[in-house]
mmCIF file of C-alpha atoms in Angstrom:
data_model
loop_
_atom_site.group_PDB
_atom_site.id
_atom_site.type_symbol
_atom_site.label_atom_id
_atom_site.label_comp_id
_atom_site.label_asym_id
_atom_site.label_seq_id
_atom_site.Cartn_x
_atom_site.Cartn_y
_atom_site.Cartn_z
ATOM 1 C CA UNK N 1 22.518 -8.541 -71.485
ATOM 2 C CA UNK N 2 18.914 -8.848 -72.658
ATOM 3 C CA UNK N 3 15.904 -6.940 -71.365
ATOM 4 C CA UNK N 4 14.761 -9.608 -68.887
ATOM 5 C CA UNK N 5 18.231 -9.795 -67.354
ATOM 6 C CA UNK N 6 18.334 -5.993 -67.060
ATOM 7 C CA UNK N 7 14.945 -5.949 -65.360
ATOM 8 C CA UNK N 8 15.990 -8.660 -62.899
ATOM 9 C CA UNK N 9 19.245 -6.831 -62.119
ATOM 10 C CA UNK N 10 17.355 -3.549 -61.657
ATOM 11 C CA UNK N 11 15.020 -5.366 -59.260
ATOM 12 C CA UNK N 12 18.094 -6.402 -57.285
ATOM 13 C CA UNK N 13 19.182 -2.754 -57.045
ATOM 14 C CA UNK N 14 21.654 -2.616 -59.936
ATOM 15 C CA UNK N 15 21.602 1.094 -60.844
ATOM 16 C CA UNK N 16 23.475 0.547 -64.100
ATOM 17 C CA UNK N 17 20.850 -1.935 -65.290
ATOM 18 C CA UNK N 18 18.092 0.494 -64.316
ATOM 19 C CA UNK N 19 19.839 3.326 -66.164
ATOM 20 C CA UNK N 20 20.086 1.135 -69.270
ATOM 21 C CA UNK N 21 16.346 0.442 -69.070
ATOM 22 C CA UNK N 22 15.665 4.148 -68.691
ATOM 23 C CA UNK N 23 17.860 4.996 -71.683
ATOM 24 C CA UNK N 24 16.121 2.337 -73.775
ATOM 25 C CA UNK N 25 12.602 3.550 -72.949
ATOM 26 C CA UNK N 26 12.846 7.273 -72.195
ATOM 27 C CA UNK N 27 11.720 8.334 -75.685
ATOM 28 C CA UNK N 28 8.879 5.811 -75.572
ATOM 29 C CA UNK N 29 7.825 7.281 -72.210
ATOM 30 C CA UNK N 30 8.041 10.831 -73.557
ATOM 31 C CA UNK N 31 5.793 9.979 -76.528
ATOM 32 C CA UNK N 32 3.153 8.552 -74.195
ATOM 33 C CA UNK N 33 3.278 11.659 -72.001
ATOM 34 C CA UNK N 34 3.172 13.954 -75.043
ATOM 35 C CA UNK N 35 -0.001 12.315 -76.303
ATOM 36 C CA UNK N 36 -1.743 13.362 -73.080
ATOM 37 C CA UNK N 37 0.032 16.566 -72.017
ATOM 38 C CA UNK N 38 1.221 18.278 -75.235
ATOM 39 C CA UNK N 39 3.771 20.358 -73.353
ATOM 40 C CA UNK N 40 7.535 19.746 -73.330
ATOM 41 C CA UNK N 41 8.144 20.757 -69.717
ATOM 42 C CA UNK N 42 5.121 18.870 -68.433
ATOM 43 C CA UNK N 43 6.194 15.782 -70.397
ATOM 44 C CA UNK N 44 9.726 15.912 -69.006
ATOM 45 C CA UNK N 45 8.328 16.217 -65.477
ATOM 46 C CA UNK N 46 5.960 13.335 -66.145
ATOM 47 C CA UNK N 47 8.709 11.086 -67.511
ATOM 48 C CA UNK N 48 10.911 11.923 -64.536
ATOM 49 C CA UNK N 49 8.226 11.165 -61.953
ATOM 50 C CA UNK N 50 7.145 8.045 -63.861
ATOM 51 C CA UNK N 51 10.641 6.628 -63.864
ATOM 52 C CA UNK N 52 11.036 7.383 -60.176
ATOM 53 C CA UNK N 53 7.895 5.282 -59.641
ATOM 54 C CA UNK N 54 9.161 2.594 -61.997
ATOM 55 C CA UNK N 55 12.439 2.454 -60.071
ATOM 56 C CA UNK N 56 10.664 2.155 -56.725
ATOM 57 C CA UNK N 57 8.291 -0.480 -58.107
ATOM 58 C CA UNK N 58 11.176 -2.531 -59.492
ATOM 59 C CA UNK N 59 13.001 -2.403 -56.159
ATOM 60 C CA UNK N 60 9.782 -3.589 -54.459
ATOM 61 C CA UNK N 61 9.648 -6.304 -57.139
ATOM 62 C CA UNK N 62 6.205 -5.188 -58.369
ATOM 63 C CA UNK N 63 6.908 -6.170 -61.973
ATOM 64 C CA UNK N 64 5.792 -9.798 -62.299
ATOM 65 C CA UNK N 65 6.834 -10.581 -65.906
ATOM 66 C CA UNK N 66 3.226 -11.540 -66.776
ATOM 67 C CA UNK N 67 2.976 -8.607 -69.183
ATOM 68 C CA UNK N 68 5.489 -6.982 -71.473
ATOM 69 C CA UNK N 69 7.744 -4.424 -69.823
ATOM 70 C CA UNK N 70 6.547 -1.798 -72.315
ATOM 71 C CA UNK N 71 2.923 -2.437 -71.320
ATOM 72 C CA UNK N 72 3.835 -1.906 -67.679
ATOM 73 C CA UNK N 73 5.748 1.307 -68.482
ATOM 74 C CA UNK N 74 2.843 2.525 -70.615
ATOM 75 C CA UNK N 75 0.405 2.106 -67.730
ATOM 76 C CA UNK N 76 2.629 3.959 -65.255
ATOM 77 C CA UNK N 77 3.407 6.875 -67.607
ATOM 78 C CA UNK N 78 -0.225 7.172 -68.698
ATOM 79 C CA UNK N 79 -1.444 7.282 -65.101
ATOM 80 C CA UNK N 80 1.205 9.845 -64.181
ATOM 81 C CA UNK N 81 0.306 12.043 -67.184
ATOM 82 C CA UNK N 82 -3.404 11.884 -66.383
ATOM 83 C CA UNK N 83 -2.647 12.829 -62.781
ATOM 84 C CA UNK N 84 -0.552 15.780 -63.977
ATOM 85 C CA UNK N 85 -3.341 16.901 -66.320
ATOM 86 C CA UNK N 86 -5.908 16.750 -63.497
ATOM 87 C CA UNK N 87 -3.651 18.737 -61.191
ATOM 88 C CA UNK N 88 -3.128 21.370 -63.885
ATOM 89 C CA UNK N 89 -6.895 21.784 -64.329
ATOM 90 C CA UNK N 90 -7.302 22.252 -60.582
ATOM 91 C CA UNK N 91 -4.596 24.888 -60.277
ATOM 92 C CA UNK N 92 -5.613 27.223 -63.098
ATOM 93 C CA UNK N 93 -7.910 29.989 -61.931
ATOM 94 C CA UNK N 94 -9.666 32.107 -64.508
ATOM 95 C CA UNK N 95 -10.142 35.410 -62.730
ATOM 96 C CA UNK N 96 -9.521 39.131 -63.113
ATOM 97 C CA UNK N 97 -5.865 38.803 -62.079
ATOM 98 C CA UNK N 98 -5.275 36.158 -64.760
ATOM 99 C CA UNK N 99 -6.844 38.428 -67.359
ATOM 100 C CA UNK N 100 -4.799 41.445 -66.298
ATOM 101 C CA UNK N 101 -1.438 39.675 -66.201
ATOM 102 C CA UNK N 102 -1.680 37.144 -69.004
ATOM 103 C CA UNK N 103 -4.193 38.505 -71.466
ATOM 104 C CA UNK N 104 -4.235 42.251 -70.917
ATOM 105 C CA UNK N 105 -0.667 42.688 -72.125
ATOM 106 C CA UNK N 106 -1.572 41.255 -75.521
ATOM 107 C CA UNK N 107 -3.884 44.198 -76.142
ATOM 108 C CA UNK N 108 -1.357 46.944 -75.384
ATOM 109 C CA UNK N 109 0.530 48.576 -78.215
ATOM 110 C CA UNK N 110 3.404 49.679 -75.953
ATOM 111 C CA UNK N 111 4.884 46.160 -75.875
ATOM 112 C CA UNK N 112 7.676 45.197 -78.225
ATOM 113 C CA UNK N 113 7.025 42.464 -80.757
ATOM 114 C CA UNK N 114 9.232 40.063 -78.738
ATOM 115 C CA UNK N 115 7.229 40.777 -75.576
ATOM 116 C CA UNK N 116 3.949 40.207 -77.404
ATOM 117 C CA UNK N 117 5.213 36.915 -78.855
ATOM 118 C CA UNK N 118 6.436 35.792 -75.418
ATOM 119 C CA UNK N 119 3.055 36.669 -73.877
ATOM 120 C CA UNK N 120 1.214 34.887 -76.682
ATOM 121 C CA UNK N 121 3.288 31.721 -76.160
ATOM 122 C CA UNK N 122 2.634 31.929 -72.424
ATOM 123 C CA UNK N 123 -1.107 32.287 -72.988
ATOM 124 C CA UNK N 124 -1.161 29.401 -75.498
ATOM 125 C CA UNK N 125 0.587 27.152 -72.977
ATOM 126 C CA UNK N 126 -1.989 28.000 -70.343
ATOM 127 C CA UNK N 127 -4.843 27.622 -72.851
ATOM 128 C CA UNK N 128 -3.892 23.987 -73.508
ATOM 129 C CA UNK N 129 -4.440 23.303 -69.810
ATOM 130 C CA UNK N 130 -7.891 24.874 -69.684
ATOM 131 C CA UNK N 131 -11.198 23.107 -70.118
ATOM 132 C CA UNK N 132 -13.104 23.818 -73.363
ATOM 133 C CA UNK N 133 -15.432 26.249 -71.560
ATOM 134 C CA UNK N 134 -12.489 28.095 -70.027
ATOM 135 C CA UNK N 135 -10.882 28.291 -73.487
ATOM 136 C CA UNK N 136 -14.073 29.874 -74.852
ATOM 137 C CA UNK N 137 -14.068 32.389 -72.012
ATOM 138 C CA UNK N 138 -10.459 33.388 -72.677
ATOM 139 C CA UNK N 139 -11.139 33.742 -76.403
ATOM 140 C CA UNK N 140 -14.097 35.985 -75.694
ATOM 141 C CA UNK N 141 -12.032 38.043 -73.241
ATOM 142 C CA UNK N 142 -9.444 38.552 -75.966
ATOM 143 C CA UNK N 143 -12.285 39.810 -78.174
ATOM 144 C CA UNK N 144 -13.021 42.445 -75.473
ATOM 145 C CA UNK N 145 -16.217 40.892 -74.126
ATOM 146 C CA UNK N 146 -16.952 41.704 -70.480
ATOM 147 C CA UNK N 147 -17.500 38.946 -67.924
ATOM 148 C CA UNK N 148 -21.222 39.779 -67.919
ATOM 149 C CA UNK N 149 -21.425 39.514 -71.723
ATOM 150 C CA UNK N 150 -19.504 36.241 -71.662
ATOM 151 C CA UNK N 151 -21.787 34.815 -68.983
ATOM 152 C CA UNK N 152 -24.850 35.676 -71.109
ATOM 153 C CA UNK N 153 -23.284 34.365 -74.306
ATOM 154 C CA UNK N 154 -22.297 31.030 -72.709
ATOM 155 C CA UNK N 155 -25.370 30.856 -70.489
ATOM 156 C CA UNK N 156 -23.342 30.581 -67.286
ATOM 157 C CA UNK N 157 -23.374 32.450 -63.959
ATOM 158 C CA UNK N 158 -20.537 34.902 -63.418
ATOM 159 C CA UNK N 159 -18.644 34.660 -60.109
ATOM 160 C CA UNK N 160 -19.223 37.974 -58.330
#
């Protein structure tokens, strides 16, 4: 069965045909998501939600065969990854609690090396989701600058 036949069968509700399409394009989808998200878990979530949308769109017969199937997949995965990135930016709060829980532990000598490495990985994952200004703020916090000093250095108003 060729790709067009699989697509048509998936549009008719054939789950096996849809699964074959998914298997053929899951790595392609992951690479698109990775380009935008740079995080394994976020990419897997993005691919999963993208393919749920692709499945629903195929059932509704939204694929019109005017473009290549890969072009259509690319658009859906890209949009889903951008949406995920936007949501991540909205949910990250850079405040005292964040500093105490995520960054403060990196400064303490009473942590084991494994705990420090785990914290560092956790912080790096969060850092990738921050805006450039937020990344600068975190870096300065790690260098023991106070919020007031950071605000002066970056010429921004602290939230008090």
